[in-house]
Coordinates of C-alpha atoms in Angstrom, one line a residue:
M1 CA 16.8 28.8 -12.7
L2 CA 15.0 27.2 -9.1
Y3 CA 14.3 23.8 -8.9
R4 CA 12.3 22.1 -5.9
Q5 CA 10.5 18.8 -5.6
K6 CA 6.6 19.0 -5.6
F7 CA 4.4 19.4 -2.3
D8 CA 3.1 15.4 -3.3
T9 CA 6.6 14.1 -4.1
F10 CA 8.9 12.1 -1.9
I11 CA 12.7 11.1 -2.5
R12 CA 14.3 8.8 -0.9
R13 CA 17.9 7.1 -1.4
Y14 CA 18.2 3.5 -0.8
G15 CA 22.1 1.8 -0.3
N16 CA 25.3 2.5 1.4
G17 CA 26.7 5.3 -1.0
T18 CA 28.0 2.9 -3.4
S19 CA 27.6 2.0 -7.1
K20 CA 24.6 -0.4 -6.1
D21 CA 22.6 2.5 -4.7
V22 CA 19.2 3.5 -6.2
G23 CA 17.3 6.4 -5.9
Y24 CA 13.5 6.4 -5.8
I25 CA 10.8 9.2 -6.4
T26 CA 7.2 9.2 -6.2
N27 CA 4.2 11.6 -6.7
Q28 CA 1.2 11.1 -4.6
S29 CA -1.4 13.0 -6.7
D30 CA -1.1 10.9 -9.8
F31 CA 0.7 7.5 -8.7
R32 CA 3.8 8.3 -10.6
D33 CA 7.0 6.7 -9.5
R34 CA 10.3 6.0 -10.6
V35 CA 13.7 4.1 -9.8
V36 CA 16.8 5.4 -11.0
D37 CA 20.6 4.2 -10.8
A38 CA 23.4 5.4 -8.4
S39 CA 23.9 8.4 -10.3
G40 CA 20.8 9.3 -10.5
A41 CA 20.1 8.8 -6.9
V42 CA 22.9 11.7 -6.2
F43 CA 20.8 13.8 -8.6
L44 CA 17.9 13.1 -6.6
S45 CA 19.2 13.7 -3.3
A46 CA 20.0 17.1 -4.0
L47 CA 16.5 18.2 -4.4
S48 CA 14.6 19.1 -1.4
R49 CA 11.4 21.0 -0.5
K50 CA 13.3 24.0 -0.3
A51 CA 14.0 25.7 -3.8
K52 CA 17.7 25.8 -5.0
P53 CA 19.3 27.4 -7.9
L54 CA 20.8 25.0 -10.4
D55 CA 24.4 26.1 -9.7
G56 CA 24.1 25.5 -6.0
L57 CA 22.5 22.0 -7.0
A58 CA 25.5 21.3 -9.2
A59 CA 28.2 22.5 -6.7
E60 CA 26.4 20.0 -4.5
I61 CA 26.4 17.1 -6.7
A62 CA 29.7 17.5 -8.0
Q63 CA 31.2 16.7 -4.5
S64 CA 30.1 13.2 -5.5
F65 CA 31.7 13.0 -8.8
K66 CA 35.3 14.3 -8.5
G67 CA 37.3 15.5 -11.6
A68 CA 33.7 15.4 -13.5
D69 CA 34.1 18.3 -15.9
A70 CA 31.6 21.0 -14.2
E71 CA 29.8 22.2 -17.5
T72 CA 29.2 18.8 -18.6
L73 CA 27.9 17.7 -15.2
K74 CA 25.7 21.1 -14.9
S75 CA 24.4 20.2 -18.4
D76 CA 23.6 16.7 -17.4
I77 CA 21.5 17.6 -14.3
A78 CA 19.5 20.3 -16.4
E79 CA 18.7 17.6 -18.4
F80 CA 17.7 15.2 -15.8
Y81 CA 15.6 17.6 -14.0
A82 CA 13.8 18.5 -17.3
M83 CA 13.0 14.6 -17.5
L84 CA 11.7 15.1 -13.8
E85 CA 9.4 18.1 -14.3
E86 CA 7.9 16.4 -17.8
D87 CA 6.9 13.7 -15.7
G88 CA 5.6 15.6 -12.8
F89 CA 7.9 15.0 -10.1
I90 CA 9.5 18.6 -9.6
V91 CA 8.9 22.2 -10.6
S92 CA 11.3 24.9 -11.9
G93 CA 11.2 28.6 -12.1
E94 CA 12.6 31.8 -12.0
T95 CA 10.8 32.9 -8.8
E96 CA 9.4 31.2 -5.6
A97 CA 5.7 32.3 -7.0
E98 CA 6.3 30.7 -10.4
L99 CA 7.1 27.4 -8.6
Y100 CA 4.1 27.5 -6.4
A101 CA 1.9 28.4 -9.5
K102 CA 3.3 25.1 -11.1
D103 CA 2.8 23.0 -8.0
T104 CA -0.3 21.5 -8.9
R105 CA -1.8 19.3 -5.9
F106 CA -4.3 16.1 -6.1
S107 CA -7.9 17.5 -6.9
Y108 CA -11.0 15.3 -7.8
A109 CA -11.9 18.3 -10.1
T110 CA -9.2 17.1 -12.5
L111 CA -9.7 13.4 -12.3
E112 CA -11.6 11.5 -14.7
P113 CA -14.1 8.9 -13.3
K114 CA -12.2 6.0 -12.4
T115 CA -12.6 2.8 -14.0
I116 CA -13.8 0.1 -11.8
K117 CA -11.1 -2.6 -11.3
K118 CA -9.8 -5.1 -8.8
D119 CA -6.5 -3.2 -8.7
F120 CA -4.8 0.2 -8.9
T121 CA -1.2 -0.3 -9.6
P122 CA 0.7 2.9 -9.9
I123 CA 1.3 4.1 -13.1
I124 CA 5.1 3.6 -14.0
S125 CA 6.9 5.7 -16.6
R126 CA 9.7 4.8 -18.8
A127 CA 10.5 1.8 -17.1
Q128 CA 11.2 -2.0 -18.4
K129 CA 9.9 -3.6 -15.6
S130 CA 7.3 -2.6 -12.7
T131 CA 8.8 -0.3 -9.9
Q132 CA 7.9 -2.8 -7.5
E133 CA 9.5 -5.8 -9.3
F134 CA 12.6 -3.9 -9.9
L135 CA 12.6 -2.8 -6.0
E136 CA 11.5 -6.5 -4.6
E137 CA 14.6 -7.6 -6.7
H138 CA 17.0 -5.3 -5.6
F139 CA 15.9 -5.6 -2.0
K140 CA 16.0 -9.4 -2.4
D141 CA 19.9 -9.2 -1.5
N142 CA 19.4 -5.7 0.1
P143 CA 16.7 -5.7 2.7
T144 CA 15.5 -2.5 3.2
L145 CA 12.8 -1.1 5.4
T146 CA 10.8 1.1 3.1
S147 CA 7.2 0.6 4.4
F148 CA 6.1 0.6 8.2
Q149 CA 2.6 0.3 9.7
I150 CA 1.9 1.3 13.0
E151 CA -1.2 0.7 15.1
L152 CA -2.1 3.9 17.1
S153 CA -4.9 2.2 19.0
S154 CA -6.2 -1.3 19.0
R155 CA -9.5 -0.1 19.9
C156 CA -12.5 -0.1 17.6
N157 CA -15.7 1.5 17.7
E158 CA -16.7 -1.1 15.2
R159 CA -17.1 -4.8 15.5
C160 CA -16.8 -5.8 12.1
V161 CA -18.1 -9.8 11.8
H162 CA -15.1 -10.4 9.2
C163 CA -12.3 -8.9 11.3
Y164 CA -8.9 -10.6 11.6
I165 CA -8.4 -9.2 14.9
P166 CA -10.1 -10.8 18.0
H167 CA -12.3 -8.3 19.4
G168 CA -11.4 -8.7 22.9
N169 CA -7.8 -7.7 22.2
K170 CA -9.1 -4.3 20.8
I171 CA -8.0 -2.7 24.3
S172 CA -5.2 -0.5 24.1
D173 CA -3.5 2.6 22.7
I174 CA 0.2 3.3 21.9
D175 CA 2.1 5.8 24.2
P176 CA 2.8 8.8 22.6
A177 CA 6.4 8.5 23.6
L178 CA 6.9 5.5 22.0
F179 CA 5.2 6.6 18.8
Y180 CA 7.6 9.3 18.4
D181 CA 10.5 7.5 19.1
V182 CA 9.6 4.9 16.4
L183 CA 9.2 7.7 13.9
D184 CA 12.8 8.9 14.5
Q185 CA 13.9 5.2 14.4
C186 CA 12.0 5.0 10.7
Q187 CA 13.1 8.1 9.7
K188 CA 17.0 7.4 10.4
M189 CA 16.2 4.4 8.7
G190 CA 14.9 5.5 5.2
V191 CA 11.6 4.6 5.6
L192 CA 9.1 6.2 3.0
S193 CA 5.8 4.9 3.5
L194 CA 3.9 5.1 7.0
T195 CA 0.7 3.5 7.6
L196 CA -1.4 4.7 10.7
S197 CA -4.0 2.0 11.7
G198 CA -6.0 0.5 14.4
G199 CA -8.6 -0.7 15.8
E200 CA -9.5 2.8 14.8
P201 CA -6.8 5.4 14.6
M202 CA -8.8 8.2 15.2
L203 CA -9.8 6.9 19.0
H204 CA -6.5 8.1 20.0
K205 CA -6.5 11.5 21.5
N206 CA -3.0 12.2 19.9
F207 CA -4.2 11.4 16.4
C208 CA -3.7 15.0 15.3
D209 CA -0.4 15.4 16.8
F210 CA 0.8 11.9 15.2
L211 CA 0.0 13.1 11.6
R212 CA 1.8 16.6 12.4
K213 CA 5.0 14.6 13.4
A214 CA 4.8 12.3 10.5
K215 CA 4.7 15.4 8.2
D216 CA 7.5 16.8 9.9
Y217 CA 9.8 13.7 9.2
D218 CA 8.5 13.7 5.6
F219 CA 7.0 10.7 5.4
S220 CA 4.3 9.7 3.0
V221 CA 1.1 8.7 5.1
T222 CA -1.8 6.3 4.6
I223 CA -4.5 6.2 7.2
L224 CA -6.5 3.3 7.5
S225 CA -9.9 4.4 9.1
N226 CA -13.6 3.7 9.2
L227 CA -14.2 7.6 9.3
T228 CA -17.0 7.5 11.7
L229 CA -15.1 9.8 14.0
L230 CA -13.8 12.3 11.5
N231 CA -14.2 16.0 12.2
D232 CA -13.1 19.6 11.2
E233 CA -9.6 19.6 13.1
I234 CA -8.8 16.1 11.4
I235 CA -9.7 17.1 7.9
A236 CA -7.5 20.4 8.4
E237 CA -4.4 18.5 9.4
M238 CA -5.1 15.8 6.9
K239 CA -5.0 18.8 4.3
A240 CA -1.8 20.0 5.6
N241 CA -0.4 16.7 5.5
R242 CA 1.3 15.1 2.3
L243 CA -1.1 11.8 2.6
S244 CA -0.9 9.3 -0.1
S245 CA -4.4 7.9 0.8
V246 CA -7.2 7.4 3.7
Q247 CA -8.2 4.1 3.2
V248 CA -11.9 3.2 4.1
S249 CA -14.2 0.2 3.8
L250 CA -17.8 0.7 2.6
Y251 CA -19.6 -2.5 2.5
S252 CA -23.0 -1.8 1.2
M253 CA -25.2 1.4 -0.2
N254 CA -27.9 -0.2 1.8
P255 CA -27.3 1.4 5.4
E256 CA -28.7 -2.0 6.8
I257 CA -26.5 -4.4 5.2
H258 CA -23.4 -2.2 6.1
D259 CA -24.3 -1.9 9.7
S260 CA -24.9 -5.5 10.0
I261 CA -21.5 -6.1 8.9
T262 CA -20.0 -3.8 11.2
K263 CA -22.5 -4.0 14.2
L264 CA -22.4 -0.1 14.5
P265 CA -25.9 1.6 14.2
N266 CA -25.6 4.5 11.8
S267 CA -22.2 3.7 10.9
F268 CA -23.1 3.7 7.1
I269 CA -24.3 7.5 7.3
K270 CA -21.2 8.5 9.0
T271 CA -18.8 6.6 6.6
R272 CA -20.5 7.5 3.6
D273 CA -21.2 11.5 4.6
N274 CA -17.7 11.5 5.6
I275 CA -16.2 10.2 2.4
L276 CA -18.2 12.8 0.8
R277 CA -16.2 15.4 3.1
L278 CA -12.6 14.2 2.2
I279 CA -13.8 14.3 -1.5
E280 CA -15.1 17.9 -0.9
N281 CA -11.4 18.6 0.8
D282 CA -9.4 17.2 -2.2
I283 CA -8.0 14.5 0.3
P284 CA -7.1 11.1 -1.6
L285 CA -8.7 8.0 -0.6
Q286 CA -9.5 4.4 -1.6
I287 CA -12.8 2.5 -0.9
S288 CA -12.3 -0.9 -0.2
C289 CA -15.3 -3.2 -0.3
P290 CA -14.7 -6.8 0.9
V291 CA -17.3 -9.0 -0.6
M292 CA -18.7 -11.4 2.1
K293 CA -22.1 -13.5 2.3
Q294 CA -23.9 -10.3 3.7
N295 CA -23.1 -8.0 0.8
K296 CA -22.3 -10.4 -2.3
N297 CA -25.4 -9.2 -4.1
C298 CA -24.5 -5.7 -3.6
Y299 CA -21.0 -4.8 -3.5
A300 CA -21.2 -3.6 -7.3
N301 CA -23.2 -0.5 -6.1
V302 CA -20.5 0.7 -3.9
L303 CA -18.0 0.2 -7.0
N304 CA -20.2 2.2 -8.8
W305 CA -20.9 5.0 -6.5
A306 CA -17.1 5.6 -6.1
H307 CA -16.8 5.7 -9.9
K308 CA -19.5 8.5 -9.9
H309 CA -17.3 10.4 -7.2
K310 CA -13.8 9.9 -9.1
C311 CA -12.8 7.5 -6.1
R312 CA -10.5 4.6 -6.5
A313 CA -12.3 1.5 -5.3
V314 CA -11.2 -2.3 -5.1
T315 CA -13.3 -5.1 -4.0
D316 CA -11.7 -8.4 -2.4
Y317 CA -13.6 -11.8 -1.9
I318 CA -10.8 -13.1 0.0
M319 CA -11.0 -13.6 3.9
M320 CA -8.6 -15.0 6.2
A321 CA -9.1 -16.3 9.7
K322 CA -8.4 -14.7 12.9
Y323 CA -4.6 -14.4 13.8
D324 CA -5.1 -16.2 17.3
H325 CA -6.1 -19.1 14.7
T326 CA -9.9 -19.1 15.4
T327 CA -12.5 -19.1 12.5
D328 CA -15.6 -18.3 13.4
N329 CA -15.0 -14.9 11.2
L330 CA -14.9 -17.4 8.4
N331 CA -18.7 -18.0 8.8
N332 CA -19.1 -15.0 6.6
R333 CA -17.1 -16.2 4.0
L334 CA -18.2 -16.7 0.5
S335 CA -18.4 -20.1 -0.7
L336 CA -17.0 -21.5 -4.0
D337 CA -20.2 -21.1 -5.8
E338 CA -20.8 -17.8 -4.1
A339 CA -17.2 -16.9 -5.2
G340 CA -17.4 -18.0 -8.6
V341 CA -20.3 -15.6 -9.1
V342 CA -18.4 -12.5 -7.7
I343 CA -15.4 -13.5 -10.0
G344 CA -17.3 -13.6 -13.1
G345 CA -18.7 -10.4 -12.4
I346 CA -15.3 -8.8 -11.7
I347 CA -14.3 -10.2 -15.3
N348 CA -17.3 -8.7 -16.8
N349 CA -16.6 -5.4 -15.4
S350 CA -13.0 -4.9 -15.1
T351 CA -11.2 -3.5 -18.0
N352 CA -7.7 -3.8 -16.0
Y353 CA -8.6 -7.8 -15.4
Q354 CA -9.7 -8.4 -18.8
K355 CA -6.6 -6.6 -20.2
E356 CA -4.2 -9.0 -18.2
V357 CA -6.2 -12.2 -19.3
L358 CA -6.2 -11.1 -22.8
A359 CA -2.6 -10.3 -22.6
S360 CA -1.8 -13.7 -21.2
V361 CA -0.2 -12.6 -18.5
F362 CA -1.4 -15.8 -16.1
E363 CA 0.2 -18.1 -19.0
E364 CA 2.2 -21.0 -17.1
Q365 CA 5.9 -20.0 -16.5
D366 CA 9.1 -22.4 -16.2
S367 CA 9.2 -23.1 -12.5
R368 CA 12.8 -23.4 -12.4
D369 CA 13.2 -19.9 -13.4
R370 CA 11.1 -18.6 -10.4
G371 CA 12.5 -20.8 -7.4
N372 CA 14.7 -18.4 -6.2
D373 CA 11.9 -15.4 -6.3
I374 CA 11.1 -14.0 -3.0
V375 CA 7.8 -14.8 -1.7
C376 CA 6.7 -11.3 -1.0
G377 CA 7.8 -8.1 0.7
I378 CA 7.2 -9.0 3.9
C379 CA 10.7 -8.6 6.0
V380 CA 12.2 -7.4 2.7
S381 CA 10.6 -4.1 2.5
F382 CA 7.8 -4.2 5.1
L383 CA 7.2 -4.7 8.7
C384 CA 4.4 -3.6 11.2
M385 CA 4.1 -2.6 14.6
V386 CA 1.2 -2.9 17.3
A387 CA 0.4 -0.4 20.2
S388 CA 2.8 -2.3 22.5
G389 CA 5.6 -2.2 20.3
N390 CA 5.5 -5.8 19.5
C391 CA 6.8 -5.9 15.6
Y392 CA 5.2 -8.5 13.2
P393 CA 5.6 -9.3 9.6
C394 CA 2.1 -7.6 8.0
A395 CA -1.4 -6.6 8.6
G396 CA -3.1 -9.8 10.0
W397 CA -0.5 -11.7 11.3
Q398 CA 0.1 -10.1 14.8
D399 CA 0.9 -13.4 17.1
Y400 CA 4.2 -13.8 15.0
V401 CA 6.1 -11.6 17.0
V402 CA 9.4 -10.6 15.8
G403 CA 10.6 -8.1 18.3
N404 CA 9.6 -5.5 20.4
V405 CA 10.9 -1.7 19.9
R406 CA 10.6 -1.1 23.8
K407 CA 13.3 -3.5 24.3
T408 CA 15.0 -3.8 20.9
P409 CA 15.9 -0.8 18.5
L410 CA 13.9 -1.4 15.1
R411 CA 17.2 -1.3 13.0
D412 CA 18.4 -4.4 15.0
I413 CA 14.9 -6.3 14.9
W414 CA 15.0 -5.5 11.1
G415 CA 18.6 -6.9 10.7
N416 CA 19.2 -9.4 13.4
S417 CA 15.7 -10.9 14.4
P418 CA 15.8 -15.0 13.7
K419 CA 12.2 -14.7 12.8
V420 CA 12.8 -11.9 10.3
K421 CA 15.9 -13.7 8.8
Y422 CA 13.7 -16.9 8.6
L423 CA 10.8 -15.1 6.4
R424 CA 13.5 -13.4 4.4
D425 CA 15.1 -16.5 3.4
L426 CA 12.1 -18.4 2.1
R427 CA 11.7 -18.3 -1.4
K428 CA 9.1 -19.6 -4.0
K429 CA 10.9 -23.0 -4.2
D430 CA 9.6 -23.5 -0.3
F431 CA 6.4 -24.1 -1.8
P432 CA 6.7 -26.6 -4.2
K433 CA 3.3 -27.1 -4.4
C434 CA 2.7 -23.6 -5.3
L435 CA 5.6 -23.2 -7.6
N436 CA 4.6 -26.0 -10.1
C437 CA 0.6 -25.4 -9.7
K438 CA -1.2 -24.7 -13.1
D439 CA -3.2 -22.2 -11.3
Q440 CA -0.4 -20.1 -9.6
G441 CA -1.1 -17.2 -12.3
F442 CA -4.6 -16.6 -10.6
C443 CA -3.1 -17.1 -6.8
K444 CA -0.6 -15.3 -4.8
I445 CA 1.4 -17.3 -1.9
C446 CA -0.1 -15.9 1.1
M447 CA 1.9 -17.0 4.5
V448 CA -0.3 -15.0 6.7
R449 CA -3.2 -16.6 5.5
N450 CA -1.8 -19.9 5.8
A451 CA -0.5 -19.2 9.0
N452 CA -4.2 -17.5 10.5
E453 CA -6.2 -20.6 9.3
D454 CA -3.7 -23.4 10.6
P455 CA -4.4 -24.4 14.3
D456 CA -0.4 -24.3 14.7
G457 CA 0.0 -21.1 12.7
N458 CA 2.3 -22.9 10.1
P459 CA 2.7 -20.1 7.4
L460 CA 4.2 -23.1 4.8
K461 CA 0.9 -25.0 5.2
I462 CA -0.8 -24.2 2.0
N463 CA -4.6 -23.3 2.4
E464 CA -6.8 -25.5 0.2
H465 CA -9.5 -23.0 0.4
F466 CA -7.5 -20.6 -1.6
C467 CA -6.3 -23.4 -4.2
K468 CA -9.8 -23.8 -4.9
I469 CA -10.5 -20.2 -5.4
A470 CA -7.4 -20.1 -7.8
A471 CA -8.6 -22.8 -9.9
L472 CA -12.3 -21.6 -10.2
N473 CA -10.7 -18.1 -11.1
R474 CA -8.6 -19.7 -13.9
K475 CA -11.6 -21.4 -15.0
I476 CA -13.6 -18.7 -15.3
A477 CA -11.0 -16.2 -16.7
L478 CA -9.8 -18.8 -19.4
D479 CA -14.0 -19.3 -20.2
W480 CA -14.4 -15.8 -20.6
K481 CA -11.1 -15.5 -23.0
A482 CA -12.3 -18.4 -24.9
K483 CA -15.7 -17.0 -25.6
L484 CA -14.5 -13.6 -26.8
Q485 CA -11.8 -15.2 -29.2
E486 CA -14.7 -17.5 -30.7
A487 CA -17.1 -14.3 -31.0
Q488 CA -14.1 -12.6 -33.0

C-alpha cells in the first residue's frame, strides 16, 4: 500500500526532537487541521508529497523507536494513517494512478453556499481545544515562527481612504535576492504559512517567480491583493501553487462607492471581474469588506454576492490609525451610533455569531485564571517584513522595527531581538483594565491599534474608542439574546 499527503495538505514538526515536540497537519481545501503529540509528529514527518510504501515508512519511523516490536509499530502506523485519510489529509492506494484519482482538490463546484458570518474559523476535528488555542499554549514557552508575511512592494495603484500605510511611503520593491534569501531562512526555521502582501504585490515584476519559489519550499501561501492587475500568467501560476487563499477587498457592489474608497477609477469592475476569474479557475479566495462611512448602508450586498458565489466573506467595522500615528484616515471610521447599526446587522444575519452568544462564550471569566495568558500570536508565532528588510510584529505596525534581515539573520531577530522579547513576554495581566473588564468577551487586546492611535506609539495605552465599541457590542448581543429567550 502506498501513502502520500494530498496536494493541498501541509505538514510541519515543531520542536527539537524531544518528547515535547508536536506535529501539525492541515488541508487547505477544506480548512481542516490537527495537532498530534511527539510520536504522531514522527509518523507525520515520514509522509511526503512522494508516494511511499507502508514497509518503507515503517522502516523509516522505526529509527525513532528503538526496540519497538516491528509488527506492532507497523500496525500502529497503518491505523494512524487510516485516520488521517478518513479526515481528508492523505491518500492511499495500490498505484500512483489510484492516489491521483483520490487526491481531490479545492473546487467551488463541490462547496455549499457559504453562510455569511463574521469569522471563518478552521474546522477542528477530534480535539478538546481549538488548534489555535493548543498551539498558542504550546508556543507560549516555545516561541516558534510558523507564519511570516513579506511585503513584495510598498507601491500600490490604489489610494484607499482608510489605509493604515501612509501613501507617501508607498515607493519601493523588494530586492529579489533578499526575497529568495529570506525564503531560505524561513524554510530552515520551519515556517508553514507565507503571506505575500503590499502595497499591491502584483506590481512587482518578479511576482510569478516569487510564487514559484514559494511552492518549491512547500509553503502554504496567502496573497493579499486588490486583483486589479491579475492576468493569465498569474492565474496559471496560482493554479500550480498550493494557495491557502487570495484575500481581496471589495467595498460595495456599487461601482461609484467602491471607487470612492480606492480612489482608482474602474477599480470595482476590475476587482469584481477578476474575483469571478479566480472562482472559474477554482482558486480559493476570501473577500473582505471593511465597513466605513462610505459603504455602511451597502456592505451587506457584498456579503450576499459572495454567498451566491460560494466565497468566504468577512466584514469588519474596526479601523486603526496609520502606523506613523497620523489619524486623518479615521475620518472614515464609523461613529458609535453607526457601528451599533452594523453590529445589529451582523448579529441578526450571522448564524455563527448567534451560536456563540447563545452558547454563552462571552460570559465573564475569573481574571486570575487568565493573567498569564499570552496577548496574541505576534512574536510568539508570527512576524512581518517590509521590502527594505525591516521586520515588525504584525500588519500595520511597521514603525516598530524589531530588526533588519539585511543586517541580522531572521533566526537571530526571532530569538534575540530585545523588542521581540519585550512583546513576547507581555501577558494579559499587563493590561489590568482589559483583564477585569466586563466587556472583555466582546473585545480583543490589540497592541497595534493602541500604538498606532497613540501619539507616542505606546502599545500598552488602551484605546478608549475600542472599549466603547466592545461595550456597545456586548449590550446589543445580550439584548438580542434576552429578546430571543423571552420569545421562547
